[in-house]
Amino acid sequence: MTTVQPGGGSMVRRILLGSQLRRLREGCAISREDAGYAIRASESKISRMELGRVSFKERDVADLLSLYGLSGGAERETLLALVREANKSGWWHSYNDVLPNWFQTYMGLEEAAALIRTYEVQFVPGLLQCDEYARAIFAQNRPALADDEIERRVALRARRQKLLTEGRGPKLWAVIDEAALRRPVGGPEVMRAQLEHLVDLAQLPSVVLQVMPFRFGAHAGESGAFSVLRFPEQDLPDVVYLEQLTSALYLDKRDDVDEYVQVMERLCVDSLTPQQTLDLLQGILKSQ
């Protein structure tokens, strides 16, 4: 039975609960269709439950556990308690007015991860953006946004960054293409603030920062930006996050994840070391 770490987050609890339900169902050789019939639901709902992509009703889980031969005992009580924990809202739900539904899944995973490895091409990663830089990006990318909505988005991004500074969140290992450092987002003053912010964050024990320099030429990250999230729970596979304009992809099949992990490893080997990255950042600041 899996132990959920403190601060694991409702999203991870849903995934863990789903994986336990799948394990029990397969152990009894019961089809998804038959499991769905037992709780007056479809086969597709059972699939979504087992992937942790929907909220759980305690009655449905209780009925499934009985169907799977778990009518009593400590494991049943632990799983039912997990239902209640899984349905709790995360802090980010207070930002629902500016938070896309497809990004809420990532927020839960980010909160629960032990390690986030990210590669970014065009911009500084969100967890490493200063307020001025984030504000400039939102204003440029969404010119129709009202000022108060932009400020809400900036506040959400700043709140996420507490994961790095409060000592309770994941380790962030970021590889940034040099293009993101040279792109004059918001003008010289904003870029100076952002570069200084990166210098400060790069010295945190929770952050490893590397830059893929122009001079390297073609490199392994030709497919574009992506993140790989790893969790402390052994039952949870790594997840690859790919963000698009109006949606996102979450990949957890072993073959897919392995491909991205190999690309990330190559990027880390070929990029500047953390110390060389600091030297580059300070050199750009001096040249401004």
Short mmCIF file of C-alpha atoms in Angstrom, two decimals:
data_model
loop_
_atom_site.label_atom_id
_atom_site.label_comp_id
_atom_site.label_asym_id
_atom_site.label_seq_id
_atom_site.Cartn_x
_atom_site.Cartn_y
_atom_site.Cartn_z
CA MET A 1 0.00 0.00 0.00
CA THR A 2 1.32 3.43 -0.96
CA THR A 3 1.97 6.10 1.65
CA VAL A 4 1.11 9.60 0.45
CA GLN A 5 3.75 12.11 1.44
CA PRO A 6 2.70 15.31 3.24
CA GLY A 7 1.92 18.02 0.75
CA GLY A 8 1.41 15.41 -1.94
CA GLY A 9 -1.58 17.28 -3.29
CA SER A 10 -5.07 16.19 -4.31
CA MET A 11 -4.01 15.54 -7.90
CA VAL A 12 -1.40 12.98 -6.87
CA ARG A 13 -3.83 11.39 -4.42
CA ARG A 14 -6.31 10.92 -7.26
CA ILE A 15 -3.63 9.29 -9.40
CA LEU A 16 -2.55 7.04 -6.53
CA LEU A 17 -6.11 6.05 -5.74
CA GLY A 18 -6.80 5.33 -9.40
CA SER A 19 -3.72 3.12 -9.68
CA GLN A 20 -4.78 1.14 -6.58
CA LEU A 21 -8.27 0.63 -8.00
CA ARG A 22 -6.79 -0.60 -11.27
CA ARG A 23 -4.48 -2.98 -9.39
CA LEU A 24 -7.39 -4.44 -7.45
CA ARG A 25 -9.63 -4.75 -10.51
CA GLU A 26 -6.98 -6.49 -12.59
CA GLY A 27 -6.18 -8.78 -9.66
CA CYS A 28 -9.79 -9.96 -9.74
CA ALA A 29 -9.83 -10.24 -13.56
CA ILE A 30 -12.81 -7.88 -13.75
CA SER A 31 -13.27 -5.85 -16.93
CA ARG A 32 -13.72 -2.08 -16.92
CA GLU A 33 -17.15 -2.61 -18.43
CA ASP A 34 -18.25 -4.86 -15.56
CA ALA A 35 -16.76 -2.48 -12.99
CA GLY A 36 -18.66 0.39 -14.57
CA TYR A 37 -21.91 -1.58 -14.49
CA ALA A 38 -21.46 -2.15 -10.76
CA ILE A 39 -21.48 1.59 -10.05
CA ARG A 40 -23.97 2.56 -12.79
CA ALA A 41 -21.24 4.15 -14.90
CA SER A 42 -19.55 3.64 -18.25
CA GLU A 43 -16.34 1.81 -19.06
CA SER A 44 -14.79 5.17 -19.99
CA LYS A 45 -15.54 6.56 -16.52
CA ILE A 46 -13.71 3.64 -14.91
CA SER A 47 -10.79 4.37 -17.22
CA ARG A 48 -10.77 8.06 -16.20
CA MET A 49 -11.01 7.10 -12.52
CA GLU A 50 -8.06 4.72 -12.82
CA LEU A 51 -6.02 7.46 -14.49
CA GLY A 52 -6.91 9.93 -11.72
CA ARG A 53 -8.51 12.36 -14.15
CA VAL A 54 -11.84 12.78 -12.41
CA SER A 55 -12.98 13.42 -8.86
CA PHE A 56 -14.18 10.41 -6.85
CA LYS A 57 -17.45 9.74 -5.07
CA GLU A 58 -16.88 7.82 -1.87
CA ARG A 59 -19.91 5.63 -2.54
CA ASP A 60 -18.57 4.62 -5.97
CA VAL A 61 -15.17 3.71 -4.53
CA ALA A 62 -16.79 1.79 -1.68
CA ASP A 63 -18.89 -0.21 -4.17
CA LEU A 64 -15.84 -0.96 -6.32
CA LEU A 65 -13.82 -2.09 -3.31
CA SER A 66 -16.63 -4.48 -2.34
CA LEU A 67 -16.74 -5.77 -5.92
CA TYR A 68 -12.98 -6.36 -5.78
CA GLY A 69 -13.30 -8.38 -2.56
CA LEU A 70 -12.19 -5.64 -0.20
CA SER A 71 -15.25 -5.46 2.04
CA GLY A 72 -13.39 -4.52 5.22
CA GLY A 73 -10.03 -4.08 6.84
CA ALA A 74 -7.32 -1.45 7.06
CA GLU A 75 -6.62 -1.24 3.32
CA ARG A 76 -10.26 -0.45 2.56
CA GLU A 77 -10.33 2.29 5.21
CA THR A 78 -7.08 3.76 3.93
CA LEU A 79 -8.41 3.93 0.38
CA LEU A 80 -11.68 5.51 1.48
CA ALA A 81 -9.73 8.09 3.48
CA LEU A 82 -7.71 8.74 0.33
CA VAL A 83 -10.97 9.57 -1.48
CA ARG A 84 -11.66 12.38 0.97
CA GLU A 85 -8.12 13.72 0.65
CA ALA A 86 -8.20 13.47 -3.14
CA ASN A 87 -11.28 15.64 -3.39
CA LYS A 88 -9.80 18.57 -1.48
CA SER A 89 -9.17 21.69 -3.52
CA GLY A 90 -5.65 23.04 -3.92
CA TRP A 91 -4.74 26.64 -3.10
CA TRP A 92 -4.72 27.51 -6.81
CA HIS A 93 -8.48 27.02 -7.09
CA SER A 94 -8.88 30.56 -5.75
CA TYR A 95 -7.35 31.64 -9.07
CA ASN A 96 -9.91 29.78 -11.20
CA ASP A 97 -10.88 33.05 -12.87
CA VAL A 98 -7.46 33.24 -14.58
CA LEU A 99 -6.40 29.59 -14.54
CA PRO A 100 -7.27 27.39 -17.55
CA ASN A 101 -8.80 24.04 -16.68
CA TRP A 102 -6.07 22.15 -18.53
CA PHE A 103 -3.38 23.88 -16.46
CA GLN A 104 -4.95 22.95 -13.12
CA THR A 105 -3.73 19.38 -13.60
CA TYR A 106 -0.19 20.67 -13.97
CA MET A 107 -0.51 22.79 -10.83
CA GLY A 108 -1.35 19.69 -8.81
CA LEU A 109 1.55 17.75 -10.31
CA GLU A 110 3.98 20.63 -9.81
CA GLU A 111 2.99 20.95 -6.17
CA ALA A 112 3.56 17.25 -5.56
CA ALA A 113 6.73 16.65 -7.59
CA ALA A 114 10.09 15.87 -6.02
CA LEU A 115 12.00 16.97 -9.14
CA ILE A 116 11.01 19.10 -12.12
CA ARG A 117 13.33 19.13 -15.11
CA THR A 118 12.38 21.70 -17.73
CA TYR A 119 13.73 22.91 -21.06
CA GLU A 120 12.59 26.28 -22.38
CA VAL A 121 13.37 27.93 -25.71
CA GLN A 122 11.55 31.23 -26.10
CA PHE A 123 11.09 32.51 -22.56
CA VAL A 124 12.41 32.10 -19.05
CA PRO A 125 10.43 29.26 -17.35
CA GLY A 126 7.44 30.43 -15.33
CA LEU A 127 8.87 29.32 -11.99
CA LEU A 128 11.91 31.53 -12.62
CA GLN A 129 10.18 34.68 -13.89
CA CYS A 130 10.27 37.93 -11.95
CA ASP A 131 7.04 39.93 -11.71
CA GLU A 132 8.08 42.54 -14.27
CA TYR A 133 8.99 39.91 -16.84
CA ALA A 134 5.78 37.91 -16.27
CA ARG A 135 3.72 41.10 -16.56
CA ALA A 136 5.38 41.98 -19.87
CA ILE A 137 4.70 38.50 -21.29
CA PHE A 138 1.03 38.53 -20.32
CA ALA A 139 0.55 42.04 -21.73
CA GLN A 140 2.21 41.10 -25.02
CA ASN A 141 0.65 37.67 -25.52
CA ARG A 142 -2.85 38.66 -24.39
CA PRO A 143 -3.28 42.35 -25.35
CA ALA A 144 -7.03 42.18 -24.65
CA LEU A 145 -6.48 41.35 -20.95
CA ALA A 146 -7.54 44.00 -18.46
CA ASP A 147 -4.87 45.30 -16.10
CA ASP A 148 -6.45 43.66 -13.06
CA GLU A 149 -6.52 40.26 -14.79
CA ILE A 150 -2.86 40.61 -15.72
CA GLU A 151 -2.07 41.36 -12.07
CA ARG A 152 -3.99 38.24 -10.99
CA ARG A 153 -1.93 36.15 -13.38
CA VAL A 154 1.30 37.69 -12.14
CA ALA A 155 0.25 37.03 -8.53
CA LEU A 156 -0.49 33.38 -9.38
CA ARG A 157 2.93 32.95 -10.98
CA ALA A 158 4.63 34.54 -7.96
CA ARG A 159 2.68 32.27 -5.61
CA ARG A 160 3.90 29.22 -7.51
CA GLN A 161 7.49 30.31 -6.99
CA LYS A 162 7.17 29.88 -3.24
CA LEU A 163 7.73 26.18 -3.93
CA LEU A 164 11.37 27.05 -4.60
CA THR A 165 11.96 29.48 -1.75
CA GLU A 166 10.06 27.94 1.18
CA GLY A 167 12.02 24.69 1.24
CA ARG A 168 9.02 22.39 0.93
CA GLY A 169 8.71 22.02 -2.80
CA PRO A 170 10.48 20.19 -5.61
CA LYS A 171 13.98 20.68 -6.91
CA LEU A 172 13.95 22.55 -10.21
CA TRP A 173 16.55 21.72 -12.84
CA ALA A 174 16.10 24.13 -15.74
CA VAL A 175 17.87 24.32 -19.09
CA ILE A 176 17.19 27.60 -20.88
CA ASP A 177 18.16 28.33 -24.45
CA GLU A 178 20.36 31.42 -24.70
CA ALA A 179 17.73 32.93 -27.03
CA ALA A 180 15.43 33.40 -24.03
CA LEU A 181 18.09 35.48 -22.28
CA ARG A 182 18.76 37.64 -25.33
CA ARG A 183 15.13 38.24 -26.28
CA PRO A 184 14.30 41.78 -25.01
CA VAL A 185 10.98 41.05 -23.31
CA GLY A 186 9.53 44.27 -21.86
CA GLY A 187 12.61 46.34 -22.65
CA PRO A 188 16.10 46.73 -21.08
CA GLU A 189 14.96 47.45 -17.52
CA VAL A 190 12.67 44.44 -17.40
CA MET A 191 15.38 42.17 -18.80
CA ARG A 192 17.89 43.46 -16.28
CA ALA A 193 15.46 42.69 -13.47
CA GLN A 194 14.89 39.21 -14.90
CA LEU A 195 18.59 38.43 -15.30
CA GLU A 196 19.29 39.59 -11.74
CA HIS A 197 16.40 37.41 -10.57
CA LEU A 198 17.93 34.40 -12.32
CA VAL A 199 21.31 35.06 -10.69
CA ASP A 200 19.62 35.08 -7.26
CA LEU A 201 17.54 31.94 -7.88
CA ALA A 202 20.43 30.02 -9.39
CA GLN A 203 22.16 30.14 -6.01
CA LEU A 204 19.26 28.48 -4.17
CA PRO A 205 19.83 24.85 -3.14
CA SER A 206 16.53 23.94 -4.78
CA VAL A 207 17.51 25.27 -8.23
CA VAL A 208 19.97 24.03 -10.85
CA LEU A 209 20.21 26.39 -13.84
CA GLN A 210 21.97 25.73 -17.13
CA VAL A 211 22.02 27.61 -20.43
CA MET A 212 22.22 26.03 -23.88
CA PRO A 213 24.54 28.51 -25.64
CA PHE A 214 24.20 29.75 -29.21
CA ARG A 215 27.69 28.56 -30.01
CA PHE A 216 26.76 24.91 -29.52
CA GLY A 217 24.66 24.97 -32.69
CA ALA A 218 22.09 22.23 -33.32
CA HIS A 219 21.23 20.24 -30.19
CA ALA A 220 18.95 17.56 -28.76
CA GLY A 221 16.09 19.94 -27.92
CA GLU A 222 14.85 20.34 -31.48
CA SER A 223 11.32 19.26 -30.49
CA GLY A 224 10.85 22.38 -28.35
CA ALA A 225 10.01 23.13 -24.73
CA PHE A 226 8.95 20.40 -22.31
CA SER A 227 9.07 19.43 -18.65
CA VAL A 228 9.59 16.07 -16.89
CA LEU A 229 8.12 15.70 -13.41
CA ARG A 230 9.23 13.02 -10.95
CA PHE A 231 7.39 12.17 -7.74
CA PRO A 232 8.43 10.76 -4.36
CA GLU A 233 5.72 8.08 -4.49
CA GLN A 234 7.07 4.88 -6.06
CA ASP A 235 3.70 4.04 -7.61
CA LEU A 236 3.71 7.22 -9.71
CA PRO A 237 5.45 7.23 -13.09
CA ASP A 238 7.30 10.27 -14.37
CA VAL A 239 5.10 12.63 -16.36
CA VAL A 240 6.12 14.68 -19.39
CA TYR A 241 4.29 17.98 -19.75
CA LEU A 242 3.93 19.63 -23.17
CA GLU A 243 2.14 22.97 -23.23
CA GLN A 244 0.24 24.22 -26.26
CA LEU A 245 -1.64 27.45 -26.95
CA THR A 246 -5.03 26.31 -25.65
CA SER A 247 -4.30 22.91 -24.09
CA ALA A 248 -1.56 20.62 -22.82
CA LEU A 249 -0.40 17.03 -23.18
CA TYR A 250 0.52 14.81 -20.23
CA LEU A 251 2.57 11.77 -21.24
CA ASP A 252 3.22 8.94 -18.79
CA LYS A 253 3.80 5.90 -21.00
CA ARG A 254 7.26 4.54 -20.28
CA ASP A 255 8.48 4.64 -23.88
CA ASP A 256 7.37 8.26 -24.35
CA VAL A 257 8.86 9.40 -21.05
CA ASP A 258 12.15 7.63 -21.74
CA GLU A 259 12.53 9.48 -25.05
CA TYR A 260 12.15 12.85 -23.34
CA VAL A 261 14.40 11.90 -20.43
CA GLN A 262 17.14 10.99 -22.90
CA VAL A 263 16.77 14.38 -24.61
CA MET A 264 16.92 16.12 -21.24
CA GLU A 265 20.05 14.21 -20.25
CA ARG A 266 21.71 15.20 -23.51
CA LEU A 267 20.75 18.85 -23.02
CA CYS A 268 22.22 18.86 -19.52
CA VAL A 269 25.48 17.33 -20.73
CA ASP A 270 25.83 19.73 -23.67
CA SER A 271 24.76 22.95 -21.92
CA LEU A 272 26.93 25.29 -19.88
CA THR A 273 27.59 24.11 -16.34
CA PRO A 274 25.77 25.94 -13.52
CA GLN A 275 28.89 28.01 -12.80
CA GLN A 276 29.42 28.83 -16.47
CA THR A 277 25.74 29.78 -16.61
CA LEU A 278 26.20 32.23 -13.73
CA ASP A 279 29.21 33.69 -15.51
CA LEU A 280 27.17 34.14 -18.68
CA LEU A 281 24.30 35.83 -16.81
CA GLN A 282 26.67 38.23 -15.09
CA GLY A 283 28.44 38.92 -18.38
CA ILE A 284 25.16 39.85 -20.07
CA LEU A 285 24.30 42.15 -17.15
CA LYS A 286 27.66 43.91 -17.39
CA SER A 287 27.27 44.42 -21.13
CA GLN A 288 23.91 46.17 -20.83
#
